[in-house]
mmCIF file as gemmi writes it, N, C-alpha and C atoms, coordinates in Angstrom:
data_model
loop_
_atom_site.group_PDB
_atom_site.id
_atom_site.type_symbol
_atom_site.label_atom_id
_atom_site.label_alt_id
_atom_site.label_comp_id
_atom_site.label_asym_id
_atom_site.label_entity_id
_atom_site.label_seq_id
_atom_site.pdbx_PDB_ins_code
_atom_site.Cartn_x
_atom_site.Cartn_y
_atom_site.Cartn_z
_atom_site.occupancy
_atom_site.B_iso_or_equiv
_atom_site.pdbx_formal_charge
_atom_site.auth_seq_id
_atom_site.auth_asym_id
_atom_site.pdbx_PDB_model_num
ATOM 1 N N . UNK Axp A 1 ? 16.851 -154.229 -29.282 1 0 ? 1 A 1
ATOM 2 C CA . UNK Axp A 1 ? 16.542 -154.309 -27.701 1 0 ? 1 A 1
ATOM 3 C C . UNK Axp A 1 ? 14.915 -154.115 -27.309 1 0 ? 1 A 1
ATOM 4 N N . UNK Axp A 2 ? 14.431 -154.769 -26.615 1 0 ? 2 A 1
ATOM 5 C CA . UNK Axp A 2 ? 13.065 -154.569 -26.105 1 0 ? 2 A 1
ATOM 6 C C . UNK Axp A 2 ? 13.197 -153.676 -24.743 1 0 ? 2 A 1
ATOM 7 N N . UNK Axp A 3 ? 12.64 -152.613 -24.792 1 0 ? 3 A 1
ATOM 8 C CA . UNK Axp A 3 ? 12.503 -151.863 -23.519 1 0 ? 3 A 1
ATOM 9 C C . UNK Axp A 3 ? 11.035 -151.805 -22.943 1 0 ? 3 A 1
ATOM 10 N N . UNK Axp A 4 ? 10.937 -151.995 -21.709 1 0 ? 4 A 1
ATOM 11 C CA . UNK Axp A 4 ? 9.886 -152.152 -21.118 1 0 ? 4 A 1
ATOM 12 C C . UNK Axp A 4 ? 8.888 -150.831 -21.14 1 0 ? 4 A 1
ATOM 13 N N . UNK Axp A 5 ? 7.727 -150.732 -21.14 1 0 ? 5 A 1
ATOM 14 C CA . UNK Axp A 5 ? 7.101 -149.463 -21.561 1 0 ? 5 A 1
ATOM 15 C C . UNK Axp A 5 ? 6.702 -148.964 -19.989 1 0 ? 5 A 1
ATOM 16 N N . UNK Axp A 6 ? 6.838 -149.723 -18.771 1 0 ? 6 A 1
ATOM 17 C CA . UNK Axp A 6 ? 6.64 -149.052 -17.449 1 0 ? 6 A 1
ATOM 18 C C . UNK Axp A 6 ? 8.006 -149.463 -16.581 1 0 ? 6 A 1
ATOM 19 N N . UNK Axp A 7 ? 8.106 -148.945 -15.673 1 0 ? 7 A 1
ATOM 20 C CA . UNK Axp A 7 ? 9.412 -149.41 -14.489 1 0 ? 7 A 1
ATOM 21 C C . UNK Axp A 7 ? 8.85 -150.745 -13.909 1 0 ? 7 A 1
ATOM 22 N N . UNK Axp A 8 ? 9.432 -151.683 -13.911 1 0 ? 8 A 1
ATOM 23 C CA . UNK Axp A 8 ? 9.049 -152.921 -13.112 1 0 ? 8 A 1
ATOM 24 C C . UNK Axp A 8 ? 8.565 -152.637 -11.42 1 0 ? 8 A 1
ATOM 25 N N . UNK Axp A 9 ? 9.142 -151.577 -10.984 1 0 ? 9 A 1
ATOM 26 C CA . UNK Axp A 9 ? 9.139 -151.291 -9.305 1 0 ? 9 A 1
ATOM 27 C C . UNK Axp A 9 ? 7.993 -150.6 -9.121 1 0 ? 9 A 1
ATOM 28 N N . UNK Axp A 10 ? 8.256 -149.194 -9.853 1 0 ? 10 A 1
ATOM 29 C CA . UNK Axp A 10 ? 7.237 -148.254 -9.297 1 0 ? 10 A 1
ATOM 30 C C . UNK Axp A 10 ? 6.04 -147.885 -10.516 1 0 ? 10 A 1
ATOM 31 N N . UNK Axp A 11 ? 5.997 -148.371 -11.642 1 0 ? 11 A 1
ATOM 32 C CA . UNK Axp A 11 ? 5.145 -148.167 -12.647 1 0 ? 11 A 1
ATOM 33 C C . UNK Axp A 11 ? 5.344 -147.03 -13.568 1 0 ? 11 A 1
ATOM 34 N N . UNK Axp A 12 ? 6.287 -146.448 -13.412 1 0 ? 12 A 1
ATOM 35 C CA . UNK Axp A 12 ? 6.326 -145.153 -14.074 1 0 ? 12 A 1
ATOM 36 C C . UNK Axp A 12 ? 6.706 -145.348 -15.505 1 0 ? 12 A 1
ATOM 37 N N . UNK Axp A 13 ? 6.152 -144.46 -16.404 1 0 ? 13 A 1
ATOM 38 C CA . UNK Axp A 13 ? 6.306 -144.63 -18.008 1 0 ? 13 A 1
ATOM 39 C C . UNK Axp A 13 ? 7.516 -144.204 -18.082 1 0 ? 13 A 1
ATOM 40 N N . UNK Axp A 14 ? 8.578 -145.286 -18.907 1 0 ? 14 A 1
ATOM 41 C CA . UNK Axp A 14 ? 9.752 -145.131 -19.601 1 0 ? 14 A 1
ATOM 42 C C . UNK Axp A 14 ? 9.988 -145.484 -20.735 1 0 ? 14 A 1
ATOM 43 N N . UNK Axp A 15 ? 9.017 -145.754 -21.388 1 0 ? 15 A 1
ATOM 44 C CA . UNK Axp A 15 ? 9.224 -146.583 -22.846 1 0 ? 15 A 1
ATOM 45 C C . UNK Axp A 15 ? 9.306 -145.36 -23.635 1 0 ? 15 A 1
ATOM 46 N N . UNK Axp A 16 ? 8.869 -144.009 -23.498 1 0 ? 16 A 1
ATOM 47 C CA . UNK Axp A 16 ? 9.017 -143.139 -24.362 1 0 ? 16 A 1
ATOM 48 C C . UNK Axp A 16 ? 10.342 -142.38 -24.251 1 0 ? 16 A 1
ATOM 49 N N . UNK Axp A 17 ? 11.223 -142.881 -23.21 1 0 ? 17 A 1
ATOM 50 C CA . UNK Axp A 17 ? 12.714 -142.177 -23.109 1 0 ? 17 A 1
ATOM 51 C C . UNK Axp A 17 ? 13.687 -142.988 -23.548 1 0 ? 17 A 1
ATOM 52 N N . UNK Axp A 18 ? 13.361 -144.08 -23.812 1 0 ? 18 A 1
ATOM 53 C CA . UNK Axp A 18 ? 14.499 -145.049 -24.343 1 0 ? 18 A 1
ATOM 54 C C . UNK Axp A 18 ? 15.298 -144.429 -25.772 1 0 ? 18 A 1
ATOM 55 N N . UNK Axp A 19 ? 14.587 -143.893 -26.767 1 0 ? 19 A 1
ATOM 56 C CA . UNK Axp A 19 ? 15.158 -143.666 -28.032 1 0 ? 19 A 1
ATOM 57 C C . UNK Axp A 19 ? 16.152 -142.184 -27.591 1 0 ? 19 A 1
ATOM 58 N N . UNK Axp A 20 ? 15.6 -141.215 -27.023 1 0 ? 20 A 1
ATOM 59 C CA . UNK Axp A 20 ? 16.632 -140.099 -26.444 1 0 ? 20 A 1
ATOM 60 C C . UNK Axp A 20 ? 17.652 -140.589 -25.867 1 0 ? 20 A 1
ATOM 61 N N . UNK Axp A 21 ? 17.421 -141.422 -24.876 1 0 ? 21 A 1
ATOM 62 C CA . UNK Axp A 21 ? 18.499 -141.745 -23.935 1 0 ? 21 A 1
ATOM 63 C C . UNK Axp A 21 ? 19.555 -142.557 -24.839 1 0 ? 21 A 1
ATOM 64 N N . UNK Axp A 22 ? 19.411 -143.517 -25.631 1 0 ? 22 A 1
ATOM 65 C CA . UNK Axp A 22 ? 20.049 -144.34 -26.725 1 0 ? 22 A 1
ATOM 66 C C . UNK Axp A 22 ? 20.903 -143.212 -27.575 1 0 ? 22 A 1
ATOM 67 N N . UNK Axp A 23 ? 20.334 -142.607 -28.164 1 0 ? 23 A 1
ATOM 68 C CA . UNK Axp A 23 ? 20.657 -141.404 -29.18 1 0 ? 23 A 1
ATOM 69 C C . UNK Axp A 23 ? 21.64 -140.752 -28.372 1 0 ? 23 A 1
ATOM 70 N N . UNK Axp A 24 ? 21.486 -140.019 -27.372 1 0 ? 24 A 1
ATOM 71 C CA . UNK Axp A 24 ? 22.407 -139.313 -26.709 1 0 ? 24 A 1
ATOM 72 C C . UNK Axp A 24 ? 23.634 -139.881 -25.871 1 0 ? 24 A 1
ATOM 73 N N . UNK Axp A 25 ? 23.58 -141.078 -25.723 1 0 ? 25 A 1
ATOM 74 C CA . UNK Axp A 25 ? 24.606 -141.77 -25.095 1 0 ? 25 A 1
ATOM 75 C C . UNK Axp A 25 ? 25.557 -142.381 -26.346 1 0 ? 25 A 1
ATOM 76 N N . UNK Axp A 26 ? 24.805 -142.727 -27.2 1 0 ? 26 A 1
ATOM 77 C CA . UNK Axp A 26 ? 25.777 -143.08 -28.497 1 0 ? 26 A 1
ATOM 78 C C . UNK Axp A 26 ? 26.457 -141.915 -28.987 1 0 ? 26 A 1
ATOM 79 N N . UNK Axp A 27 ? 25.957 -140.738 -28.805 1 0 ? 27 A 1
ATOM 80 C CA . UNK Axp A 27 ? 26.572 -139.58 -29.479 1 0 ? 27 A 1
ATOM 81 C C . UNK Axp A 27 ? 27.833 -138.991 -28.331 1 0 ? 27 A 1
ATOM 82 N N . UNK Axp A 28 ? 28.024 -139.609 -26.984 1 0 ? 28 A 1
ATOM 83 C CA . UNK Axp A 28 ? 29.159 -139.579 -26.417 1 0 ? 28 A 1
ATOM 84 C C . UNK Axp A 28 ? 28.74 -138.886 -25.034 1 0 ? 28 A 1
ATOM 85 N N . UNK Axp A 29 ? 27.633 -138.518 -24.678 1 0 ? 29 A 1
ATOM 86 C CA . UNK Axp A 29 ? 27.29 -137.849 -23.356 1 0 ? 29 A 1
ATOM 87 C C . UNK Axp A 29 ? 26.997 -138.904 -22.383 1 0 ? 29 A 1
ATOM 88 N N . UNK Axp A 30 ? 27.252 -138.434 -21.213 1 0 ? 30 A 1
ATOM 89 C CA . UNK Axp A 30 ? 27.232 -139.015 -19.835 1 0 ? 30 A 1
ATOM 90 C C . UNK Axp A 30 ? 26.04 -139.52 -19.584 1 0 ? 30 A 1
ATOM 91 N N . UNK Axp A 31 ? 25.832 -140.911 -19.388 1 0 ? 31 A 1
ATOM 92 C CA . UNK Axp A 31 ? 24.493 -141.577 -18.982 1 0 ? 31 A 1
ATOM 93 C C . UNK Axp A 31 ? 23.931 -140.575 -17.927 1 0 ? 31 A 1
ATOM 94 N N . UNK Axp A 32 ? 24.731 -140.351 -16.946 1 0 ? 32 A 1
ATOM 95 C CA . UNK Axp A 32 ? 24.002 -139.888 -15.608 1 0 ? 32 A 1
ATOM 96 C C . UNK Axp A 32 ? 23.318 -138.548 -16.083 1 0 ? 32 A 1
ATOM 97 N N . UNK Axp A 33 ? 24.013 -138.011 -16.871 1 0 ? 33 A 1
ATOM 98 C CA . UNK Axp A 33 ? 23.52 -136.408 -17.301 1 0 ? 33 A 1
ATOM 99 C C . UNK Axp A 33 ? 22.294 -136.629 -18.058 1 0 ? 33 A 1
ATOM 100 N N . UNK Axp A 34 ? 21.919 -137.594 -19.072 1 0 ? 34 A 1
ATOM 101 C CA . UNK Axp A 34 ? 21.099 -137.857 -19.763 1 0 ? 34 A 1
ATOM 102 C C . UNK Axp A 34 ? 19.945 -138.325 -19.086 1 0 ? 34 A 1
ATOM 103 N N . UNK Axp A 35 ? 20.033 -139.331 -18.235 1 0 ? 35 A 1
ATOM 104 C CA . UNK Axp A 35 ? 18.831 -139.552 -17.272 1 0 ? 35 A 1
ATOM 105 C C . UNK Axp A 35 ? 18.372 -138.717 -16.222 1 0 ? 35 A 1
ATOM 106 N N . UNK Axp A 36 ? 19.476 -137.72 -15.85 1 0 ? 36 A 1
ATOM 107 C CA . UNK Axp A 36 ? 18.713 -136.799 -15.116 1 0 ? 36 A 1
ATOM 108 C C . UNK Axp A 36 ? 18.026 -135.654 -16.189 1 0 ? 36 A 1
ATOM 109 N N . UNK Axp A 37 ? 18.503 -135.204 -17.116 1 0 ? 37 A 1
ATOM 110 C CA . UNK Axp A 37 ? 17.637 -134.476 -17.972 1 0 ? 37 A 1
ATOM 111 C C . UNK Axp A 37 ? 16.465 -135.148 -18.358 1 0 ? 37 A 1
ATOM 112 N N . UNK Axp A 38 ? 16.323 -136.368 -18.673 1 0 ? 38 A 1
ATOM 113 C CA . UNK Axp A 38 ? 14.805 -137.066 -18.955 1 0 ? 38 A 1
ATOM 114 C C . UNK Axp A 38 ? 14.063 -137.118 -17.917 1 0 ? 38 A 1
ATOM 115 N N . UNK Axp A 39 ? 14.703 -136.603 -16.614 1 0 ? 39 A 1
ATOM 116 C CA . UNK Axp A 39 ? 13.729 -136.701 -15.52 1 0 ? 39 A 1
ATOM 117 C C . UNK Axp A 39 ? 13.444 -138.174 -14.71 1 0 ? 39 A 1
ATOM 118 N N . UNK Axp A 40 ? 14.356 -139.04 -15.17 1 0 ? 40 A 1
ATOM 119 C CA . UNK Axp A 40 ? 14.396 -140.386 -14.308 1 0 ? 40 A 1
ATOM 120 C C . UNK Axp A 40 ? 15.221 -140.229 -12.863 1 0 ? 40 A 1
ATOM 121 N N . UNK Axp A 41 ? 14.879 -139.687 -11.979 1 0 ? 41 A 1
ATOM 122 C CA . UNK Axp A 41 ? 15.083 -139.692 -10.636 1 0 ? 41 A 1
ATOM 123 C C . UNK Axp A 41 ? 15.294 -140.831 -9.796 1 0 ? 41 A 1
ATOM 124 N N . UNK Axp A 42 ? 14.498 -141.64 -10.021 1 0 ? 42 A 1
ATOM 125 C CA . UNK Axp A 42 ? 14.371 -142.931 -9.14 1 0 ? 42 A 1
ATOM 126 C C . UNK Axp A 42 ? 15.22 -143.839 -9.544 1 0 ? 42 A 1
ATOM 127 N N . UNK Axp A 43 ? 15.936 -144.608 -8.575 1 0 ? 43 A 1
ATOM 128 C CA . UNK Axp A 43 ? 16.891 -145.679 -9.149 1 0 ? 43 A 1
ATOM 129 C C . UNK Axp A 43 ? 16.144 -146.653 -9.865 1 0 ? 43 A 1
ATOM 130 N N . UNK Axp A 44 ? 15.226 -147.064 -9.424 1 0 ? 44 A 1
ATOM 131 C CA . UNK Axp A 44 ? 14.396 -148.191 -10.381 1 0 ? 44 A 1
ATOM 132 C C . UNK Axp A 44 ? 14.377 -147.776 -11.426 1 0 ? 44 A 1
ATOM 133 N N . UNK Axp A 45 ? 13.757 -146.421 -11.727 1 0 ? 45 A 1
ATOM 134 C CA . UNK Axp A 45 ? 13.669 -146.418 -13.329 1 0 ? 45 A 1
ATOM 135 C C . UNK Axp A 45 ? 14.93 -146.199 -13.991 1 0 ? 45 A 1
ATOM 136 N N . UNK Axp A 46 ? 15.861 -145.695 -13.46 1 0 ? 46 A 1
ATOM 137 C CA . UNK Axp A 46 ? 17.311 -145.406 -13.91 1 0 ? 46 A 1
ATOM 138 C C . UNK Axp A 46 ? 18.098 -146.807 -14.442 1 0 ? 46 A 1
ATOM 139 N N . UNK Axp A 47 ? 17.608 -147.772 -13.636 1 0 ? 47 A 1
ATOM 140 C CA . UNK Axp A 47 ? 18.222 -149.353 -13.907 1 0 ? 47 A 1
ATOM 141 C C . UNK Axp A 47 ? 17.639 -149.808 -15.126 1 0 ? 47 A 1
ATOM 142 N N . UNK Axp A 48 ? 16.384 -149.488 -15.379 1 0 ? 48 A 1
ATOM 143 C CA . UNK Axp A 48 ? 15.548 -150.193 -16.311 1 0 ? 48 A 1
ATOM 144 C C . UNK Axp A 48 ? 16.524 -149.656 -17.698 1 0 ? 48 A 1
ATOM 145 N N . UNK Axp A 49 ? 16.951 -148.364 -17.428 1 0 ? 49 A 1
ATOM 146 C CA . UNK Axp A 49 ? 17.758 -147.875 -18.983 1 0 ? 49 A 1
ATOM 147 C C . UNK Axp A 49 ? 18.926 -148.514 -19.123 1 0 ? 49 A 1
ATOM 148 N N . UNK Axp A 50 ? 19.543 -148.564 -18.116 1 0 ? 50 A 1
ATOM 149 C CA . UNK Axp A 50 ? 21.013 -149.105 -18.203 1 0 ? 50 A 1
ATOM 150 C C . UNK Axp A 50 ? 21.031 -150.714 -18.378 1 0 ? 50 A 1
């Protein structure tokens, strides 16, 4: 899957967070908790990961 380097809406860098997000969600963690831990607070950035 190709993940964008930046959020389309606000421009925050999110490309470096994809690998940890995918690894932790595949390990069974709740996506909400993982996004919170990675510092993705804006809903525009969160939707890019989901």
